Structures are given as structure tokens and as C-alpha cells.
Tab-separated table of C-alpha atoms in Angstrom:
chain	number	residue	atom	x	y	z
A	1	UNK	CA	171.708	10.330	18.703
A	2	UNK	CA	170.161	7.741	20.950
A	3	UNK	CA	166.602	6.566	20.807
A	4	UNK	CA	165.662	8.502	23.928
A	5	UNK	CA	166.425	11.894	22.345
A	6	UNK	CA	164.660	10.766	19.150
A	7	UNK	CA	161.507	10.085	21.092
A	8	UNK	CA	161.828	13.293	23.015
A	9	UNK	CA	162.224	15.252	19.809
A	10	UNK	CA	159.173	13.557	18.343
A	11	UNK	CA	157.207	14.372	21.444
A	12	UNK	CA	158.214	18.013	21.314
A	13	UNK	CA	157.418	18.174	17.599
A	14	UNK	CA	153.989	16.661	18.202
A	15	UNK	CA	153.339	19.074	21.015
A	16	UNK	CA	154.373	22.021	18.886
A	17	UNK	CA	152.232	20.799	16.010
A	18	UNK	CA	149.320	20.486	18.338
A	19	UNK	CA	149.806	23.937	19.794
A	20	UNK	CA	150.347	25.695	16.489
A	21	UNK	CA	147.430	23.923	14.869
A	22	UNK	CA	144.947	24.846	17.548
A	23	UNK	CA	144.361	28.256	16.051
A	24	UNK	CA	144.102	26.864	12.536
A	25	UNK	CA	140.499	26.151	11.838
A	26	UNK	CA	138.509	27.595	8.984
A	27	UNK	CA	134.744	27.908	8.880
A	28	UNK	CA	131.974	28.950	6.522
A	29	UNK	CA	128.224	29.262	6.956
A	30	UNK	CA	127.361	30.416	3.468
A	31	UNK	CA	128.827	27.973	1.057
A	32	UNK	CA	126.987	27.946	-2.264
A	33	UNK	CA	125.937	24.385	-3.017
A	34	UNK	CA	123.944	23.490	-6.112
A	35	UNK	CA	122.693	20.503	-8.005
A	36	UNK	CA	122.230	20.016	-11.721
A	37	UNK	CA	120.346	17.274	-13.477
A	38	UNK	CA	120.433	17.095	-17.247
A	39	UNK	CA	118.530	14.891	-19.665
A	40	UNK	CA	117.628	15.494	-23.322
A	41	UNK	CA	114.146	16.541	-22.104
A	42	UNK	CA	114.838	18.733	-19.126
A	43	UNK	CA	117.577	20.564	-17.223
A	44	UNK	CA	116.931	21.016	-13.532
A	45	UNK	CA	118.993	23.224	-11.251
A	46	UNK	CA	118.708	24.115	-7.608
A	47	UNK	CA	120.958	26.081	-5.307
A	48	UNK	CA	121.412	26.995	-1.663
A	49	UNK	CA	123.643	29.589	-0.034
A	50	UNK	CA	123.326	27.938	3.347
A	51	UNK	CA	126.020	25.281	3.141
A	52	UNK	CA	128.399	25.116	6.067
A	53	UNK	CA	131.975	23.897	6.112
A	54	UNK	CA	134.706	23.295	8.658
A	55	UNK	CA	138.376	22.744	7.872
A	56	UNK	CA	140.884	21.583	10.472
A	57	UNK	CA	144.385	22.387	9.237
A	58	UNK	CA	146.170	20.157	11.750
A	59	UNK	CA	144.451	17.029	10.533
A	60	UNK	CA	143.659	18.185	6.959
A	61	UNK	CA	140.123	17.254	7.770
A	62	UNK	CA	137.215	18.912	6.005
A	63	UNK	CA	133.485	18.578	6.594
A	64	UNK	CA	130.718	20.111	4.488
A	65	UNK	CA	127.060	20.027	5.389
A	66	UNK	CA	123.839	21.243	3.785
A	67	UNK	CA	120.302	21.463	5.092
A	68	UNK	CA	118.687	20.106	1.907
A	69	UNK	CA	115.444	22.009	2.500
A	70	UNK	CA	117.310	25.239	1.797
A	71	UNK	CA	117.866	24.215	-1.848
A	72	UNK	CA	115.806	26.512	-4.030
A	73	UNK	CA	114.316	25.513	-7.368
A	74	UNK	CA	112.886	27.638	-10.136
A	75	UNK	CA	109.544	25.912	-9.748
A	76	UNK	CA	108.251	25.561	-6.230
A	77	UNK	CA	106.158	22.502	-7.044
A	78	UNK	CA	109.328	20.806	-8.240
A	79	UNK	CA	111.024	21.842	-4.999
A	80	UNK	CA	108.173	20.269	-3.029
A	81	UNK	CA	108.418	17.043	-5.011
A	82	UNK	CA	112.198	16.988	-4.506
A	83	UNK	CA	111.768	17.254	-0.741
A	84	UNK	CA	108.756	14.958	-0.423
A	85	UNK	CA	109.348	12.242	-2.991
A	86	UNK	CA	113.072	12.023	-3.622
A	87	UNK	CA	115.383	13.376	-0.923
A	88	UNK	CA	112.828	12.956	1.919
A	89	UNK	CA	114.104	15.960	3.829
A	90	UNK	CA	111.725	15.317	6.751
A	91	UNK	CA	113.590	12.085	7.494
A	92	UNK	CA	117.063	13.033	6.253
A	93	UNK	CA	117.417	16.796	6.648
A	94	UNK	CA	121.185	16.982	5.972
A	95	UNK	CA	123.488	16.019	3.151
A	96	UNK	CA	127.052	15.780	4.369
A	97	UNK	CA	130.576	15.069	3.225
A	98	UNK	CA	133.377	14.473	5.680
A	99	UNK	CA	136.885	13.614	4.593
A	100	UNK	CA	140.617	14.207	4.739
A	101	UNK	CA	142.686	16.078	2.156
A	102	UNK	CA	144.916	13.565	0.375
A	103	UNK	CA	147.647	16.122	-0.394
A	104	UNK	CA	149.482	18.437	1.981
A	105	UNK	CA	148.415	22.070	1.745
A	106	UNK	CA	150.266	24.964	3.356
A	107	UNK	CA	147.437	27.104	4.674
A	108	UNK	CA	149.793	29.780	6.008
A	109	UNK	CA	150.925	30.895	2.533
A	110	UNK	CA	148.977	32.140	-0.479
A	111	UNK	CA	148.594	29.587	-3.245
A	112	UNK	CA	146.439	27.344	-5.418
A	113	UNK	CA	146.128	23.615	-4.891
A	114	UNK	CA	144.317	20.952	-6.877
A	115	UNK	CA	143.404	18.393	-4.271
A	116	UNK	CA	141.384	15.273	-3.693
A	117	UNK	CA	139.483	14.551	-0.523
A	118	UNK	CA	138.732	11.021	0.600
A	119	UNK	CA	135.846	10.502	2.963
A	120	UNK	CA	132.217	9.645	3.385
A	121	UNK	CA	129.322	11.250	1.523
A	122	UNK	CA	125.962	10.886	3.262
A	123	UNK	CA	122.864	11.731	1.253
A	124	UNK	CA	119.341	10.430	1.878
A	125	UNK	CA	120.579	8.508	4.903
A	126	UNK	CA	123.017	6.417	2.836
A	127	UNK	CA	126.786	6.657	3.421
A	128	UNK	CA	129.179	6.181	0.505
A	129	UNK	CA	132.967	6.275	0.598
A	130	UNK	CA	134.103	8.747	-2.039
A	131	UNK	CA	137.234	10.500	-3.280
A	132	UNK	CA	136.208	13.906	-4.525
A	133	UNK	CA	138.360	16.348	-6.545
A	134	UNK	CA	138.484	19.971	-5.565
A	135	UNK	CA	140.407	23.200	-5.576
A	136	UNK	CA	141.801	25.060	-2.588
A	137	UNK	CA	142.940	28.678	-2.939
A	138	UNK	CA	144.536	30.550	-0.076
A	139	UNK	CA	144.846	34.296	-0.185
A	140	UNK	CA	145.275	36.753	2.691
A	141	UNK	CA	144.451	34.120	5.284
A	142	UNK	CA	141.126	33.222	3.656
A	143	UNK	CA	140.584	29.771	2.198
A	144	UNK	CA	138.496	29.421	-0.940
A	145	UNK	CA	137.265	25.920	-1.814
A	146	UNK	CA	135.402	24.616	-4.829
A	147	UNK	CA	134.391	21.210	-6.063
A	148	UNK	CA	132.252	19.527	-8.673
A	149	UNK	CA	131.346	15.854	-8.655
A	150	UNK	CA	128.587	13.481	-9.664
A	151	UNK	CA	126.283	11.494	-7.451
A	152	UNK	CA	124.385	8.473	-8.721
A	153	UNK	CA	120.794	8.492	-7.420
A	154	UNK	CA	120.879	4.724	-7.141
A	155	UNK	CA	123.940	4.868	-4.833
A	156	UNK	CA	121.883	6.715	-2.271
A	157	UNK	CA	118.703	4.744	-2.619
A	158	UNK	CA	116.844	7.559	-4.392
A	159	UNK	CA	114.271	5.941	-6.649
A	160	UNK	CA	113.134	7.624	-9.835
A	161	UNK	CA	109.779	6.341	-11.088
A	162	UNK	CA	109.553	5.218	-14.725
A	163	UNK	CA	107.106	8.023	-15.472
A	164	UNK	CA	109.729	10.740	-14.925
A	165	UNK	CA	112.779	8.678	-15.896
A	166	UNK	CA	113.305	10.828	-18.989
A	167	UNK	CA	113.233	14.066	-16.971
A	168	UNK	CA	115.563	13.315	-14.071
A	169	UNK	CA	119.174	12.284	-14.683
A	170	UNK	CA	120.626	9.130	-13.147
A	171	UNK	CA	123.736	11.091	-12.198
A	172	UNK	CA	123.289	14.447	-10.513
A	173	UNK	CA	126.131	16.974	-10.663
A	174	UNK	CA	126.864	18.671	-7.360
A	175	UNK	CA	128.791	21.932	-7.183
A	176	UNK	CA	129.987	23.562	-4.019
A	177	UNK	CA	132.087	26.689	-3.602
A	178	UNK	CA	132.770	29.340	-1.027
A	179	UNK	CA	135.065	31.177	1.324
A	180	UNK	CA	136.167	29.814	4.669
A	181	UNK	CA	137.285	32.326	7.244
A	182	UNK	CA	139.776	31.549	10.004
A	183	UNK	CA	138.178	30.783	13.351
A	184	UNK	CA	139.472	33.144	16.008
B	1	UNK	CA	162.495	5.138	28.870
B	2	UNK	CA	159.298	3.251	29.412
B	3	UNK	CA	157.684	6.289	30.919
B	4	UNK	CA	158.426	8.310	27.825
B	5	UNK	CA	157.028	5.576	25.605
B	6	UNK	CA	153.786	5.557	27.561
B	7	UNK	CA	153.629	9.298	27.416
B	8	UNK	CA	154.191	9.234	23.667
B	9	UNK	CA	151.560	6.585	23.076
B	10	UNK	CA	148.943	8.247	25.234
B	11	UNK	CA	149.778	11.580	23.672
B	12	UNK	CA	149.365	10.293	20.139
B	13	UNK	CA	146.105	8.632	21.125
B	14	UNK	CA	144.927	11.909	22.484
B	15	UNK	CA	145.742	13.772	19.280
B	16	UNK	CA	144.192	11.041	17.113
B	17	UNK	CA	141.026	11.206	19.125
B	18	UNK	CA	140.920	14.972	18.815
B	19	UNK	CA	141.362	14.686	15.048
B	20	UNK	CA	138.385	12.433	14.545
B	21	UNK	CA	136.095	14.703	16.503
B	22	UNK	CA	137.068	18.149	15.557
B	23	UNK	CA	135.630	18.914	12.114
B	24	UNK	CA	132.349	17.335	13.131
B	25	UNK	CA	132.032	19.233	16.379
B	26	UNK	CA	132.963	22.465	14.613
B	27	UNK	CA	130.132	21.884	12.130
B	28	UNK	CA	127.714	21.094	14.905
B	29	UNK	CA	128.615	24.301	16.706
B	30	UNK	CA	128.209	26.171	13.435
B	31	UNK	CA	124.761	24.736	12.735
B	32	UNK	CA	123.452	24.975	16.283
B	33	UNK	CA	121.416	28.055	15.366
B	34	UNK	CA	120.180	26.260	12.263
B	35	UNK	CA	118.108	27.593	9.409
B	36	UNK	CA	114.420	27.665	10.345
B	37	UNK	CA	112.762	26.031	7.353
B	38	UNK	CA	109.051	25.625	6.775
B	39	UNK	CA	107.317	22.272	7.072
B	40	UNK	CA	105.863	21.914	3.593
B	41	UNK	CA	103.200	19.789	1.995
B	42	UNK	CA	100.944	18.986	4.935
B	43	UNK	CA	98.655	18.031	2.059
B	44	UNK	CA	99.547	17.295	-1.548
B	45	UNK	CA	96.680	19.286	-2.913
B	46	UNK	CA	94.647	22.410	-2.204
B	47	UNK	CA	91.701	20.144	-1.367
B	48	UNK	CA	91.236	17.105	0.837
B	49	UNK	CA	88.091	15.205	-0.209
B	50	UNK	CA	85.269	17.740	-0.015
B	51	UNK	CA	86.933	20.520	1.931
B	52	UNK	CA	89.847	22.790	1.213
B	53	UNK	CA	93.221	21.966	2.721
B	54	UNK	CA	95.619	24.539	4.159
B	55	UNK	CA	97.741	24.308	0.995
B	56	UNK	CA	97.691	27.067	-1.587
B	57	UNK	CA	98.908	27.165	-5.171
B	58	UNK	CA	102.574	27.879	-5.798
B	59	UNK	CA	103.328	31.253	-7.365
B	60	UNK	CA	102.229	31.477	-11.014
B	61	UNK	CA	100.899	27.912	-11.024
B	62	UNK	CA	97.448	27.308	-12.445
B	63	UNK	CA	95.500	24.285	-11.326
B	64	UNK	CA	92.732	22.938	-13.534
B	65	UNK	CA	90.413	20.857	-11.402
B	66	UNK	CA	87.633	18.628	-12.639
B	67	UNK	CA	85.391	16.971	-10.076
B	68	UNK	CA	82.517	14.580	-10.333
B	69	UNK	CA	80.017	13.223	-7.805
B	70	UNK	CA	77.922	10.290	-8.997
B	71	UNK	CA	74.540	9.152	-7.662
B	72	UNK	CA	73.586	7.084	-4.617
B	73	UNK	CA	75.212	3.652	-4.531
B	74	UNK	CA	72.372	2.085	-2.533
B	75	UNK	CA	68.877	2.940	-1.389
B	76	UNK	CA	65.937	3.949	-3.567
B	77	UNK	CA	68.026	5.746	-6.192
B	78	UNK	CA	70.939	3.324	-6.284
B	79	UNK	CA	71.435	-0.386	-6.924
B	80	UNK	CA	71.981	-2.083	-10.282
B	81	UNK	CA	69.265	0.053	-11.979
B	82	UNK	CA	71.642	3.018	-12.003
B	83	UNK	CA	74.790	0.868	-12.000
B	84	UNK	CA	75.263	1.835	-8.348
B	85	UNK	CA	74.951	5.513	-9.041
B	86	UNK	CA	77.277	5.672	-12.037
B	87	UNK	CA	74.350	6.616	-14.328
B	88	UNK	CA	73.715	9.738	-12.296
B	89	UNK	CA	75.757	12.911	-12.056
B	90	UNK	CA	74.593	14.558	-8.849
B	91	UNK	CA	77.162	17.322	-9.304
B	92	UNK	CA	79.902	18.241	-11.761
B	93	UNK	CA	82.530	20.884	-11.217
B	94	UNK	CA	85.223	22.572	-13.224
B	95	UNK	CA	87.486	25.152	-11.689
B	96	UNK	CA	90.740	27.065	-11.976
B	97	UNK	CA	92.988	27.970	-9.040
B	98	UNK	CA	95.810	30.422	-9.666
B	99	UNK	CA	98.682	31.315	-7.364
B	100	UNK	CA	99.160	35.084	-7.383
B	101	UNK	CA	101.995	34.505	-4.927
B	102	UNK	CA	103.135	31.537	-2.866
B	103	UNK	CA	100.736	32.725	-0.168
B	104	UNK	CA	97.720	34.021	-2.105
B	105	UNK	CA	95.511	31.987	-4.427
B	106	UNK	CA	92.461	33.148	-6.355
B	107	UNK	CA	89.976	30.722	-7.848
B	108	UNK	CA	86.879	30.520	-9.962
B	109	UNK	CA	84.656	27.524	-10.557
B	110	UNK	CA	81.305	26.414	-11.812
B	111	UNK	CA	79.088	23.589	-10.567
B	112	UNK	CA	76.230	21.833	-12.285
B	113	UNK	CA	74.091	22.047	-9.130
B	114	UNK	CA	72.239	25.388	-9.061
B	115	UNK	CA	74.525	26.512	-11.912
B	116	UNK	CA	76.605	27.774	-9.041
B	117	UNK	CA	79.580	29.961	-9.819
B	118	UNK	CA	82.117	30.357	-7.056
B	119	UNK	CA	84.819	32.977	-6.660
B	120	UNK	CA	87.322	32.558	-3.894
B	121	UNK	CA	90.482	33.839	-2.323
B	122	UNK	CA	92.770	31.852	-0.088
B	123	UNK	CA	95.553	33.372	1.974
B	124	UNK	CA	98.258	31.500	3.765
B	125	UNK	CA	98.711	33.390	7.024
B	126	UNK	CA	100.994	31.120	9.064
B	127	UNK	CA	103.368	28.350	8.067
B	128	UNK	CA	104.552	25.519	10.276
B	129	UNK	CA	108.316	25.692	11.017
B	130	UNK	CA	110.765	22.847	11.546
B	131	UNK	CA	112.130	24.405	14.734
B	132	UNK	CA	108.602	24.658	16.240
B	133	UNK	CA	108.716	28.459	16.433
B	134	UNK	CA	105.404	28.080	14.571
B	135	UNK	CA	103.665	24.774	15.284
B	136	UNK	CA	100.757	25.121	12.811
B	137	UNK	CA	99.711	26.193	9.352
B	138	UNK	CA	96.863	28.652	9.160
B	139	UNK	CA	95.108	29.584	5.950
B	140	UNK	CA	92.157	31.950	5.555
B	141	UNK	CA	89.576	31.136	2.934
B	142	UNK	CA	86.721	33.236	1.602
B	143	UNK	CA	84.294	32.220	-1.121
B	144	UNK	CA	81.320	33.840	-2.786
B	145	UNK	CA	78.698	31.672	-4.439
B	146	UNK	CA	76.365	32.924	-7.152
B	147	UNK	CA	73.366	30.818	-8.120
B	148	UNK	CA	72.766	31.419	-11.816
B	149	UNK	CA	69.826	29.068	-12.440
B	150	UNK	CA	66.188	30.045	-13.028
B	151	UNK	CA	64.219	30.383	-9.774
B	152	UNK	CA	62.156	27.335	-8.797
B	153	UNK	CA	59.367	29.556	-7.485
B	154	UNK	CA	58.438	33.231	-7.929
B	155	UNK	CA	59.511	34.058	-4.412
B	156	UNK	CA	62.821	32.218	-4.425
B	157	UNK	CA	65.027	34.996	-5.725
B	158	UNK	CA	62.600	37.849	-5.044
B	159	UNK	CA	65.634	39.904	-4.267
B	160	UNK	CA	68.596	39.362	-6.580
B	161	UNK	CA	70.932	39.360	-3.584
B	162	UNK	CA	69.293	36.089	-2.465
B	163	UNK	CA	71.327	34.379	-5.153
B	164	UNK	CA	74.559	35.094	-3.314
B	165	UNK	CA	76.119	33.228	-0.431
B	166	UNK	CA	79.358	33.929	1.408
B	167	UNK	CA	81.622	31.416	3.066
B	168	UNK	CA	84.456	32.269	5.470
B	169	UNK	CA	86.773	29.641	6.829
B	170	UNK	CA	89.929	29.470	8.835
B	171	UNK	CA	91.938	26.350	8.071
B	172	UNK	CA	94.377	25.200	10.750
B	173	UNK	CA	96.602	22.226	10.060
B	174	UNK	CA	99.653	20.487	11.384
B	175	UNK	CA	101.922	17.979	9.715
B	176	UNK	CA	102.500	15.624	12.631
B	177	UNK	CA	104.946	13.409	10.749
B	178	UNK	CA	105.924	12.919	7.130
B	179	UNK	CA	102.981	10.506	6.927
B	180	UNK	CA	100.262	12.071	9.009
B	181	UNK	CA	98.669	15.525	8.775
B	182	UNK	CA	95.568	16.706	10.606
B	183	UNK	CA	93.395	19.741	10.076
B	184	UNK	CA	90.547	21.570	11.768
B	185	UNK	CA	88.507	24.294	10.079
B	186	UNK	CA	85.885	26.456	11.751
B	187	UNK	CA	83.676	28.323	9.283
B	188	UNK	CA	80.698	30.587	8.797
B	189	UNK	CA	78.318	30.421	5.850
B	190	UNK	CA	76.016	33.396	5.186
B	191	UNK	CA	73.155	32.761	2.809
B	192	UNK	CA	69.620	33.894	2.076
B	193	UNK	CA	67.769	31.198	0.206
B	194	UNK	CA	66.837	28.516	2.702
B	195	UNK	CA	63.883	26.172	2.271
B	196	UNK	CA	62.796	26.165	5.907
B	197	UNK	CA	62.260	29.480	7.705
B	198	UNK	CA	63.564	27.916	10.916
B	199	UNK	CA	66.858	27.188	9.154
B	200	UNK	CA	69.135	30.095	10.128
B	201	UNK	CA	70.687	32.336	7.484
B	202	UNK	CA	74.084	32.138	9.155
B	203	UNK	CA	75.403	28.624	9.583
B	204	UNK	CA	78.403	27.778	11.699
B	205	UNK	CA	80.380	24.660	10.937
B	206	UNK	CA	83.537	22.924	12.104
B	207	UNK	CA	85.401	20.634	9.765
B	208	UNK	CA	88.026	17.989	10.492
B	209	UNK	CA	90.364	16.512	7.917
B	210	UNK	CA	93.343	14.233	7.729
B	211	UNK	CA	95.883	12.733	5.388
B	212	UNK	CA	97.715	9.465	5.955
B	213	UNK	CA	100.401	8.594	3.438
B	214	UNK	CA	100.477	4.949	2.424
B	215	UNK	CA	103.415	5.333	0.041
B	216	UNK	CA	105.243	8.453	-1.153
B	217	UNK	CA	102.646	9.098	-3.815
B	218	UNK	CA	99.521	7.424	-2.468
B	219	UNK	CA	97.567	8.751	0.498
B	220	UNK	CA	94.383	8.017	2.361
B	221	UNK	CA	92.406	11.225	2.866
B	222	UNK	CA	89.238	12.010	4.806
B	223	UNK	CA	87.200	14.977	5.962
B	224	UNK	CA	84.095	15.479	8.059
B	225	UNK	CA	82.143	18.687	8.601
B	226	UNK	CA	79.891	19.196	11.611
B	227	UNK	CA	77.121	21.635	10.748
B	228	UNK	CA	73.880	20.103	12.010
B	229	UNK	CA	73.266	20.690	15.682
B	230	UNK	CA	75.669	23.625	15.958
B	231	UNK	CA	73.635	26.738	15.156
B	232	UNK	CA	71.033	24.793	13.214
B	233	UNK	CA	67.871	23.448	14.925
B	234	UNK	CA	67.432	19.680	14.857
B	235	UNK	CA	63.705	19.592	13.982
B	236	UNK	CA	63.785	20.911	10.415
B	237	UNK	CA	61.235	19.488	7.950
B	238	UNK	CA	64.031	18.331	5.704
B	239	UNK	CA	66.605	15.998	7.271
B	240	UNK	CA	70.171	17.186	6.714
B	241	UNK	CA	73.350	15.228	7.357
B	242	UNK	CA	76.940	16.117	8.078
B	243	UNK	CA	79.168	15.623	5.023
B	244	UNK	CA	81.774	12.885	5.339
B	245	UNK	CA	84.213	12.056	2.559
B	246	UNK	CA	86.978	9.471	2.355
B	247	UNK	CA	89.318	8.878	-0.549
B	248	UNK	CA	92.571	7.727	-2.049
B	249	UNK	CA	94.824	10.395	-3.504
B	250	UNK	CA	97.402	9.551	-6.140
B	251	UNK	CA	100.071	12.052	-7.084
B	252	UNK	CA	102.094	11.731	-10.281
B	253	UNK	CA	104.268	14.796	-10.811
B	254	UNK	CA	101.955	17.644	-11.806
B	255	UNK	CA	98.754	15.555	-11.681
B	256	UNK	CA	96.700	14.603	-8.675
B	257	UNK	CA	93.894	12.076	-8.933
B	258	UNK	CA	91.615	11.226	-6.102
B	259	UNK	CA	88.993	8.526	-5.895
B	260	UNK	CA	86.443	9.364	-3.261
B	261	UNK	CA	83.347	8.148	-1.476
B	262	UNK	CA	81.078	10.678	0.202
B	263	UNK	CA	77.471	11.213	1.270
B	264	UNK	CA	77.363	14.790	-0.005
B	265	UNK	CA	75.731	15.228	-3.392
B	266	UNK	CA	77.419	18.573	-3.986
B	267	UNK	CA	80.954	19.780	-4.507
B	268	UNK	CA	81.348	23.408	-3.406
B	269	UNK	CA	81.228	24.423	0.302
B	270	UNK	CA	78.380	26.896	-0.246
B	271	UNK	CA	76.313	23.902	-1.404
B	272	UNK	CA	77.523	20.822	0.440
B	273	UNK	CA	77.687	22.343	3.921
B	274	UNK	CA	74.020	23.449	4.127
B	275	UNK	CA	72.380	21.017	1.686
B	276	UNK	CA	73.678	17.478	2.235
B	277	UNK	CA	70.509	15.387	2.314
B	278	UNK	CA	72.034	11.948	1.966
B	279	UNK	CA	73.336	9.718	4.696
B	280	UNK	CA	76.085	7.083	4.745
B	281	UNK	CA	73.776	4.772	6.671
B	282	UNK	CA	70.890	4.861	4.170
B	283	UNK	CA	72.666	4.007	0.931
B	284	UNK	CA	73.290	7.691	0.204
B	285	UNK	CA	77.006	7.243	-0.230
B	286	UNK	CA	78.352	7.886	-3.698
B	287	UNK	CA	81.515	7.570	-5.709
B	288	UNK	CA	83.337	10.661	-6.925
B	289	UNK	CA	86.646	11.628	-8.421
B	290	UNK	CA	88.912	14.632	-8.788
B	291	UNK	CA	91.438	15.239	-11.530
B	292	UNK	CA	93.841	18.080	-10.965
B	293	UNK	CA	96.529	19.247	-13.338
B	294	UNK	CA	99.060	21.949	-12.558
B	295	UNK	CA	100.441	24.277	-15.206
B	296	UNK	CA	103.305	26.703	-14.698
B	297	UNK	CA	102.118	29.839	-16.455
B	298	UNK	CA	105.072	32.193	-16.326
B	299	UNK	CA	108.729	31.476	-16.328
B	300	UNK	CA	110.227	32.645	-13.097
B	301	UNK	CA	112.135	35.888	-13.412
B	302	UNK	CA	115.060	34.856	-11.259
B	303	UNK	CA	118.363	35.701	-12.891
B	304	UNK	CA	120.424	33.216	-10.907
B	305	UNK	CA	121.932	30.823	-13.484
B	306	UNK	CA	122.366	28.182	-10.764
B	307	UNK	CA	118.594	28.045	-10.311
B	308	UNK	CA	117.456	28.040	-13.937
B	309	UNK	CA	115.582	24.991	-15.082
B	310	UNK	CA	114.759	24.347	-18.695
B	311	UNK	CA	112.295	22.104	-20.492
B	312	UNK	CA	113.378	21.190	-24.004
């Protein structure tokens, strides 16, 4: 086999990959994304069902985004303080993670995969490079994703005043889960 | 051969470029409709300095509010003889505001001046939206005042109904940026007991208020109410002034403290709108403060374990 046919084959393979992958995008508009802060004095939880996600099979790229104002707290005053004093949702309305799956996943067949995703997490206007563990489940052409990871407030320039230091954790646990449907 | 190489390189560039863009553009397309969220916290508190703000209590939250207006800083009643008014309590107020729902607040309070009891309801009609489908907040406020003190003359409360006054206000505000909020509030006060017969029973007023955040938890606040010269004649025996208050508001979690200066002696609308007799220009300005503490009365009934908070 000469180099010319090698290159041609590569070209054809790339073309085929491109063509076949075009149909392979998965989307969600109702990912459940929650946060959990725990200290010996207080547990705080908040959740939103308005997370959105896009998965591009061809590139193994995944992007997840949340309008942080949609996070709901038990206590509305706490929710107001979260938006006004900590996450500053007027200035930084979205929290976002964009990355690439580190392991190959066959999205055309049913199966479970433990994966890691390496990319950039942007919260409160601060970008951090992160590798985040997660789970991908494929069944009947629907992709289910879930993840749980911790975010340090200090990493994203979120200041906690001394007065409430005992009530708000330094590391906040973030959970996200939901179904992604194929884009037709 | 070369041609193919070029083709290959340009092709791979093309695919690489497409890769970097795609997930992002998909998300953008997905979020183009967006979730229309409300613009919250035009003001930190249900009050500015003297006047109400468009904010209401959160559901099941009870606000205990203690307010104090001292005496004149300058002029005949001020100076070092009264430690610039600190010896004098021109009005004291204690009140409770309770959020029946996130939109509806009921309140009761009692002032030292006139032994005035006030009962009020405040309803949040419109809320400002992030996507500008609603550009303003609008809150309706109604308050009844009941003067409980002994009459000063036999004729003063000849009819018992003269002890009551009714205040109706529409509060319109807009949060212009995360730092700046402005408010305008037209109002009508209906009362019976006025000292001068030329002073009308029904008083119209227009208030203006603003909040400028200095830091996340410290704001400059001010309000001004125009009442004299609207429906009220200018040549009354007693000189009345328009109430102007300025202050610094400090928020620390569930507490709000504000340190204020104002010309109005009195605290509740039914009193300070018609009866402000002191002027900023004649030493009639005074110091005052507000302490507000929020309590969550009932645990929320939501069953969603992802939303449950717990205080140990």
C-alpha cells in the first residue's frame, strides 16, 4: 500500500465519520442541577430543573449550562442572598461546564460508562480547568448523564463573610443528572 | 500528491473548527428562548428610609422592626443641651410584618406619636422580569391608622371615626442595575382630624426613593415625599414641610440596620406625610435608626429532598 492510498483512505474515513456524526447530537433542557452545602451548623440545598446540556458524539464534547437564578431554595430570603451577595446572578447569570469526554463511548449501543470529562468550569465569572467524574448510560437511543463534584468557593472568587463562615461550607457539592434526547 | 495533502489538511482544519464550535452553538440555540426570571431585590428591605419600598416579605417570614426618631439636631430644640437631639425621642415604633405569601404581606405596628396603631396590607402586583417583558415592579399598599390617645380638646374626636385615617399608595420601582434602584409612589391619604380647616381631608402625595449600593451589603438610601403644594394650600397657619430622609443601610444575613437622617419627626405614613413640621434648613433634621430582624416561622412544606435545608 503506498502513501497515496493511505491518505485517500484516511480522507474517506474522515468524511464518513463526519457524515455519520452529523446526526449524532444529544440535547436536554431540563437537567436537574442542585447544590449542597454542609457544615456542623447548617445544611443548605437548592435545586433547578432548568439545566441545559448538549452532547456532540463526533467530538465527545459535552456542555452543560444553568441559569443560576432558577435555583430554588427552601427559604426565599436565603435564595435572595445567594443571588445578591454570593453568586451575583445579575452580573454572571450562567454557570457553565464545557469539556470533552476522556474515554470513548459508543452512543449507538446500550450500556453504562464511568467517564471523566476534562474542560472548563465557569462560575461567578471565573473559569477553572477541571476534570469531573460522571456516569453515562445509554438505553434505547436516550443518553442519561449524572455527575457529582465539589466546587471550592474560593476558586471562583466567592467570598464568605466571617459572620456566616460557620453556616456556609467552603466546598459546595454540585449534582447534575438528566436525560439527553437525540437531536433530529 | 500535494493536492491531496492540502485537501487533507484543510479538511481536518474544517472538522477541528466545527468541533470547537458545536456544543456551544447547540447550547446557545437551546437557551435562545431562555427562562424569564424575575429581577429580585430592587431594595433589601420592605422600607427605604421613611417610605415603604416595593419589596414584600417572603412567604412565612416575620419581620420585627424597631424604629427610632430622635430630636432636632440644631435650632431651638437641638444643640448640645439635648446632645444634638439624642435626649429626645420624637417618635418610637415597633412593628411586625408577616408574609402570607411571597406576594402578600400584612403588618401591624404601634407608634409613640398619637399612640398610633397601624394595620396594613401590601400586595405585589407586578414583578420586573430579566427579559424586559415586565420593566417595573408595582406594589399596592393600604394602611389604616388608629389614634388611641386621649383627645387634646373636647371637639377633637367628637366623632369616634375621626380617629381613623386611611392611606393608599401605589409603589412603582425599577432596578436599573445591580447597584441602582429607583422608585416613585403616588398616594392618597384620607383623614379627618386636621388642625386647620383649610387643610383638606384628602391629601395627595408623590414620593420618590432610591437605593445605591456601595458594597454588596452596604447601601445609600433616600426618599422624598412631595405633599405640600399638591392638593394642599400654601397659606396654612402651620408651616408644613416635605419629608426627606437619607440613610445608610447595612444588611447582615437576616438583619437589616439603617442609620438615617430626616426632617420628619414621625415614622408612619399616616403621620409623617401630613404632619412634618420640621425643615432640613432650620436645624430640624434628626438622627434615626431602624433595626429589622427576619424570622422564618414555618418550615416550608416542600417534599423535594434536593431543596431541604436544615439548621442544626
